[in-house]
Tab-separated table of C-alpha atoms in Angstrom:
chain	number	residue	atom	x	y	z
A	20	MET	CA	96.087	133.745	89.142
A	21	ASP	CA	99.536	135.329	89.477
A	22	THR	CA	100.992	132.607	87.250
A	23	LEU	CA	99.076	134.131	84.313
A	24	PHE	CA	101.300	137.210	84.612
A	25	THR	CA	104.694	135.784	85.583
A	26	GLY	CA	106.800	132.837	84.469
A	27	PRO	CA	108.536	130.191	86.594
A	28	PRO	CA	111.031	131.456	89.195
A	29	ASN	CA	113.725	129.202	87.717
A	30	GLY	CA	112.865	129.784	84.054
A	31	GLU	CA	115.592	129.278	81.462
A	32	PRO	CA	116.318	131.898	78.779
A	33	LEU	CA	114.851	130.872	75.429
A	34	ILE	CA	117.265	130.403	72.574
A	35	THR	CA	117.654	133.282	70.139
A	36	ARG	CA	117.060	132.897	66.418
A	37	THR	CA	120.727	133.654	65.774
A	38	ARG	CA	121.925	130.937	68.139
A	39	ALA	CA	119.327	128.482	66.824
A	40	GLY	CA	120.628	129.059	63.300
A	41	GLU	CA	124.162	128.248	64.439
A	42	LEU	CA	123.193	124.840	65.815
A	43	PRO	CA	124.605	121.837	63.941
A	44	THR	CA	122.177	119.595	62.097
A	45	ILE	CA	120.839	117.036	64.574
A	46	GLU	CA	119.457	113.742	63.297
A	47	SER	CA	116.142	112.743	64.879
A	48	HIS	CA	113.130	110.572	64.130
A	49	PHE	CA	109.539	110.332	65.286
A	50	VAL	CA	108.502	107.326	67.378
A	51	GLY	CA	105.042	106.114	68.323
A	52	LYS	CA	101.575	107.186	67.272
A	53	ALA	CA	101.110	110.802	66.238
A	54	THR	CA	97.972	111.097	68.375
A	55	LYS	CA	99.138	109.240	71.467
A	56	ASN	CA	102.453	108.985	73.287
A	57	GLY	CA	104.307	110.333	70.283
A	58	ARG	CA	107.861	111.500	70.830
A	59	LEU	CA	110.855	112.783	68.926
A	60	GLU	CA	114.006	110.745	69.558
A	61	SER	CA	117.610	111.533	68.732
A	62	TRP	CA	120.703	109.381	69.068
A	63	ASP	CA	123.013	111.959	67.520
A	64	LYS	CA	126.553	111.806	68.954
A	65	GLN	CA	126.773	115.595	68.934
A	66	LEU	CA	124.283	115.705	71.792
A	67	ASN	CA	126.869	114.239	74.154
A	68	ASP	CA	128.279	117.777	74.286
A	69	PRO	CA	126.435	119.561	77.133
A	70	VAL	CA	126.479	122.910	75.306
A	71	VAL	CA	124.935	121.397	72.171
A	72	LEU	CA	122.426	119.414	74.248
A	73	TYR	CA	121.373	122.519	76.189
A	74	ASP	CA	120.853	124.553	73.015
A	75	PHE	CA	119.067	121.632	71.328
A	76	ILE	CA	116.603	121.402	74.232
A	77	ARG	CA	116.035	125.165	74.110
A	78	ALA	CA	115.443	125.030	70.355
A	79	GLN	CA	112.974	122.155	70.725
A	80	ALA	CA	111.098	124.119	73.391
A	81	LEU	CA	110.168	126.713	70.759
A	82	LYS	CA	108.276	124.063	68.785
A	83	HIS	CA	104.704	124.023	70.063
A	84	PRO	CA	102.983	120.646	70.409
A	85	LYS	CA	99.880	120.225	68.293
A	86	VAL	CA	96.827	120.027	70.541
A	87	VAL	CA	93.420	118.945	69.260
A	88	ILE	CA	90.022	118.350	70.808
A	89	ARG	CA	88.309	115.201	69.568
A	90	CYS	CA	84.541	114.795	69.855
A	91	LYS	CA	83.060	111.408	69.043
A	92	GLY	CA	79.545	110.045	69.401
A	93	THR	CA	78.682	106.352	69.011
A	94	HIS	CA	75.797	103.997	69.651
A	95	GLN	CA	75.203	100.246	69.517
A	96	GLU	CA	72.995	98.551	66.946
A	97	THR	CA	72.024	94.907	66.438
A	98	ALA	CA	72.435	93.431	62.971
A	99	SER	CA	69.109	92.265	61.548
A	100	HIS	CA	70.811	89.953	59.051
A	101	THR	CA	74.231	88.573	58.214
A	102	GLY	CA	76.268	90.853	55.983
A	103	MET	CA	78.602	93.824	55.785
A	104	VAL	CA	78.085	96.833	58.050
A	105	ILE	CA	80.067	99.968	58.882
A	106	SER	CA	81.360	99.557	62.429
A	107	ASN	CA	83.556	102.274	63.941
A	108	GLY	CA	83.985	103.748	60.495
A	109	SER	CA	85.271	100.542	58.878
A	110	PRO	CA	83.512	97.771	56.903
A	111	GLN	CA	82.951	94.668	59.002
A	112	HIS	CA	81.205	91.341	58.414
A	113	VAL	CA	78.690	90.542	61.169
A	114	HIS	CA	76.149	87.811	61.789
A	115	ALA	CA	72.485	88.389	62.475
A	116	GLY	CA	71.876	89.317	66.109
A	117	THR	CA	75.414	90.620	66.612
A	118	LYS	CA	75.871	94.065	68.145
A	119	TYR	CA	78.166	96.532	66.417
A	120	THR	CA	79.198	100.148	66.975
A	121	VAL	CA	77.923	102.947	64.745
A	122	VAL	CA	79.826	106.241	64.687
A	123	ASP	CA	77.397	109.162	64.655
A	124	PHE	CA	80.037	111.902	64.480
A	125	ASP	CA	83.786	112.080	64.894
A	126	PHE	CA	85.464	115.453	64.462
A	127	THR	CA	88.512	117.292	65.759
A	128	ILE	CA	89.327	120.936	66.427
A	129	ASP	CA	92.936	122.093	66.233
A	130	LEU	CA	93.956	124.326	69.147
A	131	SER	CA	97.440	125.044	67.791
A	132	PRO	CA	96.541	128.583	66.585
A	133	VAL	CA	95.817	129.490	70.211
A	134	LEU	CA	99.371	128.489	71.210
A	135	GLU	CA	101.391	129.754	68.263
A	136	HIS	CA	102.169	133.454	67.948
A	137	THR	CA	104.468	134.787	65.243
A	138	GLU	CA	107.506	136.559	66.688
A	139	ASN	CA	106.152	136.269	70.241
A	140	TYR	CA	107.208	133.472	72.582
A	141	ALA	CA	106.147	135.137	75.825
A	142	ASN	CA	103.785	132.229	76.547
A	143	VAL	CA	106.607	129.663	76.240
A	144	HIS	CA	108.571	128.796	79.364
A	145	LEU	CA	111.415	126.320	79.836
A	146	GLN	CA	112.540	125.141	83.239
A	147	ALA	CA	114.098	122.289	85.164
A	148	LYS	CA	111.797	120.659	87.683
A	149	ARG	CA	112.325	122.268	91.051
A	150	ALA	CA	114.011	120.443	93.912
A	151	HIS	CA	110.775	119.814	95.827
A	152	VAL	CA	109.144	118.044	92.842
A	153	PRO	CA	109.773	114.261	92.549
A	154	ALA	CA	111.332	113.343	89.198
A	155	TYR	CA	113.711	110.874	87.566
A	156	ARG	CA	117.099	112.483	88.048
A	157	GLY	CA	119.485	109.963	86.557
A	158	GLY	CA	118.054	106.945	88.336
A	159	PHE	CA	115.095	104.561	88.248
A	160	GLN	CA	113.061	106.046	91.095
A	161	ARG	CA	111.587	109.488	91.435
A	162	THR	CA	113.507	111.607	93.915
A	163	TYR	CA	113.354	115.153	95.200
A	164	GLY	CA	115.783	117.481	96.917
A	165	THR	CA	118.349	116.502	94.287
A	166	ALA	CA	121.364	118.494	93.221
A	167	ALA	CA	123.354	117.668	90.110
A	168	ALA	CA	127.074	117.229	90.594
A	169	PRO	CA	128.468	117.146	87.049
A	170	ASN	CA	132.063	117.681	88.176
A	171	ALA	CA	132.082	114.657	90.469
A	172	PHE	CA	133.783	111.428	89.469
A	173	LEU	CA	132.147	110.010	86.349
A	174	GLY	CA	129.400	112.609	86.522
A	175	SER	CA	127.602	111.052	89.460
A	176	VAL	CA	124.589	112.863	90.866
A	177	SER	CA	123.158	113.144	94.344
A	178	HIS	CA	119.830	111.392	94.061
A	179	GLY	CA	118.352	112.949	97.206
A	180	LYS	CA	115.455	111.359	99.057
A	181	VAL	CA	113.399	108.773	97.194
A	182	ALA	CA	109.750	109.796	97.076
A	183	SER	CA	107.406	107.336	98.749
A	184	TRP	CA	104.421	105.730	97.042
A	185	SER	CA	101.993	108.122	98.756
A	186	GLU	CA	104.088	111.131	97.776
A	187	ASN	CA	104.250	110.013	94.151
A	188	SER	CA	100.511	109.373	94.185
A	189	ARG	CA	99.871	112.859	95.509
A	190	TRP	CA	102.075	114.500	92.891
A	191	ASP	CA	100.484	112.420	90.118
A	192	ALA	CA	97.074	113.636	91.257
A	193	TRP	CA	98.406	117.200	91.298
A	194	ALA	CA	99.778	116.824	87.760
A	195	GLN	CA	96.394	115.656	86.474
A	196	PHE	CA	94.646	118.442	88.381
A	197	MET	CA	97.002	121.068	86.905
A	198	LYS	CA	96.384	119.776	83.400
A	199	MET	CA	92.593	119.776	83.609
A	200	ARG	CA	92.208	122.982	85.640
A	201	GLY	CA	94.750	125.067	83.738
A	202	ARG	CA	97.322	125.504	86.482
A	203	ALA	CA	100.862	126.452	85.510
A	204	PRO	CA	103.549	123.761	86.027
A	205	TRP	CA	105.255	126.016	88.578
A	206	SER	CA	102.086	126.530	90.647
A	207	ASP	CA	102.292	125.910	94.392
A	208	MET	CA	100.388	122.749	95.293
A	209	GLU	CA	100.338	123.611	98.983
A	210	ALA	CA	98.616	126.957	98.337
A	211	ASP	CA	95.922	125.575	96.028
A	212	GLU	CA	92.806	125.322	98.183
A	213	GLU	CA	90.727	123.693	95.441
A	214	PHE	CA	93.192	120.841	95.040
A	215	ARG	CA	93.574	120.352	98.776
A	216	SER	CA	89.818	120.105	99.265
A	217	THR	CA	89.432	117.795	96.254
A	218	TYR	CA	92.311	115.532	97.262
A	219	ASN	CA	91.019	115.176	100.812
A	220	ARG	CA	87.718	113.828	99.472
A	221	VAL	CA	89.475	110.922	97.762
A	222	PRO	CA	89.316	107.724	99.867
A	223	SER	CA	92.615	106.894	101.587
A	224	ALA	CA	94.057	110.266	100.541
A	225	SER	CA	95.193	112.829	103.032
A	226	ILE	CA	97.037	116.069	102.643
A	227	ALA	CA	97.995	116.172	106.318
A	228	LEU	CA	101.673	117.001	106.328
A	229	GLY	CA	104.455	115.445	108.302
A	230	THR	CA	108.031	116.669	108.465
A	231	ASP	CA	109.129	115.137	105.163
A	232	GLU	CA	105.935	116.124	103.380
A	233	GLU	CA	106.290	119.742	104.485
A	234	ALA	CA	109.686	119.822	102.864
A	235	LEU	CA	108.321	118.078	99.806
A	236	LEU	CA	105.463	120.547	99.392
A	237	GLY	CA	107.666	123.580	99.445
A	238	GLY	CA	108.893	124.154	102.954
A	239	GLN	CA	112.634	124.456	103.356
A	240	LEU	CA	113.392	123.032	99.906
A	241	HIS	CA	111.840	126.047	98.223
A	242	ASN	CA	114.765	128.027	99.574
A	243	ASP	CA	117.432	125.601	98.398
A	244	ASP	CA	119.551	126.461	95.403
A	245	GLU	CA	117.747	125.147	92.352
A	246	THR	CA	119.780	123.165	89.833
A	247	PRO	CA	119.594	124.940	86.458
A	248	LEU	CA	118.882	122.991	83.307
A	249	ARG	CA	122.399	123.536	81.976
A	250	GLN	CA	123.835	121.620	84.943
A	251	TRP	CA	121.482	118.712	84.306
A	252	CYS	CA	122.724	118.619	80.717
A	253	GLU	CA	126.287	118.468	82.028
A	254	ALA	CA	125.355	115.704	84.475
A	255	TYR	CA	123.728	113.659	81.697
A	256	CYS	CA	126.699	114.006	79.352
A	257	ALA	CA	129.140	113.037	82.126
A	258	ASP	CA	127.063	109.979	83.069
A	259	PRO	CA	128.791	106.795	81.762
A	260	GLY	CA	125.471	104.966	81.416
A	261	ILE	CA	125.026	103.106	78.140
A	262	LEU	CA	121.201	103.147	78.240
A	263	LYS	CA	120.755	106.593	79.791
A	264	SER	CA	118.180	109.036	78.421
A	265	PHE	CA	117.354	112.738	78.693
A	266	THR	CA	113.727	113.795	78.221
A	267	LEU	CA	112.074	117.132	77.503
A	268	SER	CA	108.372	117.018	78.382
A	269	LYS	CA	105.871	119.490	76.956
A	270	ALA	CA	102.719	120.692	78.691
A	271	ILE	CA	99.940	123.161	77.996
A	272	TRP	CA	98.228	125.230	80.669
A	273	GLY	CA	96.049	128.294	81.150
A	274	TRP	CA	92.676	126.838	80.127
A	275	ASP	CA	90.188	125.116	82.394
A	276	LEU	CA	89.973	121.988	80.247
A	277	ALA	CA	87.564	120.247	82.630
A	278	ASN	CA	84.953	123.004	82.403
A	279	LEU	CA	85.538	123.377	78.665
A	280	LYS	CA	84.913	119.651	78.208
A	281	SER	CA	81.644	119.951	80.155
A	282	ALA	CA	80.580	122.945	78.052
A	283	ILE	CA	81.258	121.062	74.799
A	284	GLU	CA	79.316	118.051	76.076
A	285	ARG	CA	76.343	120.263	76.964
A	286	ALA	CA	76.458	121.822	73.491
A	287	ILE	CA	76.404	118.348	71.907
A	288	LEU	CA	73.495	117.149	74.048
A	289	SER	CA	71.554	120.353	73.328
A	290	THR	CA	71.197	119.206	69.707
A	291	GLY	CA	68.933	116.371	70.829
A	292	TYR	CA	71.654	113.738	70.521
A	293	ASP	CA	70.747	110.887	72.877
A	294	GLY	CA	74.153	110.673	74.491
A	295	MET	CA	72.686	109.872	77.896
A	296	LEU	CA	70.725	106.802	76.766
A	297	ASP	CA	71.999	103.246	77.123
A	298	GLY	CA	74.166	102.287	74.185
A	299	TYR	CA	74.906	105.905	73.269
A	300	ASN	CA	78.261	107.396	74.207
A	301	VAL	CA	79.870	110.812	73.851
A	302	HIS	CA	83.671	110.909	74.047
A	303	ILE	CA	85.515	114.216	74.376
A	304	ASP	CA	89.248	114.116	74.889
A	305	TYR	CA	92.366	116.178	74.299
A	306	GLN	CA	95.069	114.748	72.076
A	307	PHE	CA	98.660	115.909	71.915
A	308	ASP	CA	100.106	115.279	68.472
A	309	GLU	CA	103.707	115.399	67.289
A	310	ASP	CA	106.715	115.907	69.539
A	311	TYR	CA	104.850	115.708	72.834
A	312	GLN	CA	108.179	114.542	74.241
A	313	VAL	CA	111.757	114.903	73.047
A	314	VAL	CA	114.058	112.046	74.113
A	315	VAL	CA	117.843	112.032	73.723
A	316	ARG	CA	119.771	108.759	73.947
A	317	PRO	CA	123.444	107.843	73.403
A	318	ASP	CA	124.417	106.366	70.063
A	319	ASN	CA	125.437	102.724	70.618
A	320	TRP	CA	124.343	99.320	69.395
A	321	LEU	CA	122.608	98.332	72.655
A	322	VAL	CA	120.385	101.430	72.598
A	323	ARG	CA	119.432	100.720	68.995
A	324	ILE	CA	118.563	97.082	69.720
A	325	VAL	CA	116.586	97.712	72.924
A	326	ASN	CA	114.577	100.530	71.345
A	327	HIS	CA	113.859	98.760	68.057
A	328	PRO	CA	110.403	97.061	68.204
A	329	PHE	CA	111.487	93.930	66.322
A	330	TRP	CA	114.683	93.317	68.281
A	331	PHE	CA	112.969	94.184	71.564
A	332	VAL	CA	110.452	91.380	70.951
A	333	ILE	CA	113.294	88.986	70.121
A	334	LEU	CA	115.088	89.928	73.358
A	335	CYS	CA	111.914	89.281	75.353
A	336	VAL	CA	111.125	85.970	73.632
A	337	THR	CA	114.668	84.710	74.187
A	338	CYS	CA	114.574	85.903	77.831
A	339	ILE	CA	117.646	88.086	77.280
A	340	TYR	CA	115.960	91.392	78.079
A	341	PRO	CA	115.344	90.571	81.785
A	342	PHE	CA	119.115	90.237	82.244
A	343	ILE	CA	119.644	93.601	80.476
A	344	TRP	CA	117.001	95.133	82.734
A	345	ILE	CA	118.724	93.837	85.882
A	346	TRP	CA	122.195	94.860	84.668
A	347	GLN	CA	120.973	98.372	83.842
A	348	ARG	CA	119.804	98.872	87.422
A	349	LEU	CA	122.762	97.279	89.196
A	350	SER	CA	125.675	98.624	87.164
A	351	ARG	CA	126.763	102.256	87.129
A	352	TYR	CA	127.288	101.750	83.392
A	353	GLY	CA	123.632	100.838	82.897
A	354	GLY	CA	122.233	104.346	82.705
A	355	GLY	CA	119.066	105.871	84.116
A	356	SER	CA	116.546	108.507	83.075
A	357	TYR	CA	116.840	112.272	83.327
A	358	GLU	CA	113.288	113.617	83.141
A	359	VAL	CA	113.787	117.098	84.550
A	360	ALA	CA	113.269	119.432	81.572
A	361	VAL	CA	109.780	120.884	81.094
A	362	ALA	CA	108.574	123.229	78.348
A	363	SER	CA	105.169	124.767	79.031
A	364	TYR	CA	102.870	126.658	76.681
A	365	GLY	CA	100.213	129.030	77.955
A	366	MET	CA	96.880	128.948	76.154
A	367	LYS	CA	96.445	132.398	77.655
A	368	PHE	CA	99.193	134.498	79.195
A	369	TYR	CA	99.486	138.152	80.128
A	370	PRO	CA	102.953	139.600	79.345
A	371	PRO	CA	103.570	143.178	80.485
A	372	LEU	CA	102.866	145.830	77.881
A	373	PRO	CA	106.144	147.417	76.680
A	374	SER	CA	107.151	150.455	78.767
A	375	THR	CA	104.334	149.941	81.261
A	376	PHE	CA	104.750	150.854	84.911
A	377	PRO	CA	102.915	150.156	88.183
A	378	GLY	CA	99.970	152.479	88.501
A	379	GLU	CA	99.411	152.956	84.767
A	380	THR	CA	95.739	153.029	83.816
A	381	ILE	CA	94.188	150.968	81.039
A	382	ASP	CA	93.052	154.149	79.257
A	383	HIS	CA	96.592	155.529	79.272
A	384	ALA	CA	97.966	152.232	77.961
A	385	ARG	CA	95.325	152.098	75.240
A	386	ASP	CA	96.322	155.597	74.079
A	387	ARG	CA	99.913	154.367	73.644
A	388	LEU	CA	98.980	151.401	71.452
A	389	PRO	CA	98.977	153.054	67.968
A	390	ALA	CA	102.588	154.201	68.302
A	391	MET	CA	103.634	150.956	70.009
A	392	PHE	CA	102.826	148.590	67.131
A	393	LYS	CA	105.629	149.958	64.951
A	394	LEU	CA	108.291	149.354	67.588
A	395	HIS	CA	106.743	146.171	68.984
A	396	PRO	CA	105.084	144.162	66.204
A	397	GLU	CA	104.859	141.175	68.562
A	398	VAL	CA	102.000	142.850	70.446
A	399	PRO	CA	98.687	141.635	68.954
A	400	ARG	CA	96.368	144.177	67.348
A	401	GLN	CA	93.445	145.311	69.496
A	402	PRO	CA	94.786	143.450	72.543
A	403	PHE	CA	92.748	142.689	75.620
A	404	LEU	CA	94.374	144.703	78.417
A	405	HIS	CA	94.416	143.677	82.066
A	406	ARG	CA	95.917	145.232	85.165
A	407	GLY	CA	98.749	143.129	86.571
A	408	PRO	CA	101.735	143.189	88.938
A	409	LYS	CA	103.964	145.175	86.555
A	410	GLY	CA	101.316	147.611	85.354
A	411	ILE	CA	99.185	146.907	82.308
A	412	HIS	CA	99.464	143.454	80.729
A	413	TYR	CA	98.054	142.255	77.402
A	414	LEU	CA	96.435	138.929	76.563
A	415	LEU	CA	98.529	136.569	74.461
A	416	GLY	CA	96.372	133.670	73.312
A	417	ARG	CA	92.649	133.394	73.932
A	418	ARG	CA	90.329	132.939	76.875
A	419	GLU	CA	88.505	129.602	76.819
A	420	GLY	CA	85.077	131.206	77.135
A	421	GLU	CA	85.760	133.464	74.166
A	422	TRP	CA	86.967	130.489	72.128
A	423	PHE	CA	83.939	128.376	73.052
A	424	ARG	CA	81.509	131.158	72.151
A	425	GLU	CA	83.060	131.224	68.680
A	426	TRP	CA	82.941	127.442	68.188
A	427	GLU	CA	79.752	126.519	70.058
A	428	GLU	CA	77.325	126.728	67.139
A	429	ARG	CA	79.837	125.111	64.800
A	430	ILE	CA	80.088	122.136	67.173
A	431	ARG	CA	76.309	121.782	67.222
A	432	MET	CA	76.183	121.911	63.428
A	433	ALA	CA	78.857	119.188	63.158
A	434	VAL	CA	76.799	116.916	65.436
A	435	ARG	CA	73.596	117.504	63.471
A	436	MET	CA	75.370	116.829	60.160
A	437	LYS	CA	77.103	113.708	61.569
A	438	TYR	CA	80.389	115.204	60.470
A	439	SER	CA	83.686	113.307	60.485
A	440	GLY	CA	86.975	115.109	59.998
A	441	GLU	CA	88.603	118.333	61.130
A	442	LEU	CA	86.482	121.404	61.797
A	443	VAL	CA	88.097	124.456	60.233
A	444	ASN	CA	87.810	127.995	61.527
A	445	THR	CA	86.387	130.225	58.808
A	446	ARG	CA	86.335	133.364	60.981
A	447	VAL	CA	88.201	136.377	59.607
A	448	ALA	CA	90.797	137.403	62.147
A	449	GLU	CA	90.202	140.813	63.674
A	450	GLU	CA	93.671	142.050	62.752
A	451	GLU	CA	93.218	141.168	59.073
A	452	GLU	CA	92.197	143.813	56.570
A	453	PRO	CA	88.504	143.524	55.592
A	454	PRO	CA	87.718	142.742	51.939
A	455	GLU	CA	87.180	145.766	49.719
A	456	LEU	CA	83.514	145.070	49.062
A	457	ASP	CA	80.748	147.637	48.991
A	458	GLY	CA	78.591	147.191	52.069
A	459	TYR	CA	80.900	144.702	53.846
């Protein structure tokens, strides 16, 4: 795929270490569960400055989300007598004849080392959602074809055409497809034959395009001037909304997670675990921990009350919140959502080798490597080289098949041992110096 070699056409420049060090201290706090729907929120007044907000978003984009694979096997048992049993890993009192769940194994594998690379952020890309992609652009409905107008009166924005239910459904399906099949967030949905054939097999789904849909899928709107992220920051800061919000979403791509999940499941079942029998279940899912989203809100008492769990319940019980909800949508001072910023992290990406050129051979590039490491320490040792559009490119990250080959037997062992906890990689990295042992 060409997206493995090039970034988004409207990519933003990443913040430099010098500029990041000059940023003022921004107060923030973590909200939600660390393993599900977690987000970092900030109500710092300094973020109402578009320059500070833009640099804050760029700095947050350099922080990789923690991604883990969780494998869990369970089965049902019937209590033979009344007493205490271990159900789902916790003590529980059950009566005779009652069914309860027994956890056979429950382990996680941290994929963060695949994403994080010291001194090399070539696999990190920051962009604003393109005009043909439906998104919340300062309102309460997803729109596309939107241009920010931060210099207009009170920072109003042109909301463009509101996406229909079928259009939103199609883009939601595309987002899930991209996630599980490793497509880059800037991939062209219209050109993806696999998605088109898959989507057409879904009942009541059709990819047949009308005039509006052709524009939506990248017809004339691909040629429109894209609104850069800095302008969206200016539009947000100029918006008078009291309950407005600005969100940075984070996504991983590059790995075929669907096929990897199937491979892990086959490895588990190959141990003899009866995951296909009635009452036995194998769960394999991907969890995004810590800072999966970054949300910026204005600092005022109404924001603090509405977003505080205790006071939110009080507002709902007293039937006050419905009036706030209506006012927020009817008044220009209510404030909508800006969900246009996306930071993406490639599990595998192929940056161009320094000083490469079209037509260079892999052998010639390999001969240049020893002298290159001194000037370019960001290039991994013994890199996997691949021919690409700019010449010779090197692999940053890991290929999913290579990773699975390394972990396959360890996964089987964890199932056999009924292991619970985090599986740790004990492999010695290839770039590390070997121990000075005779015969090693």
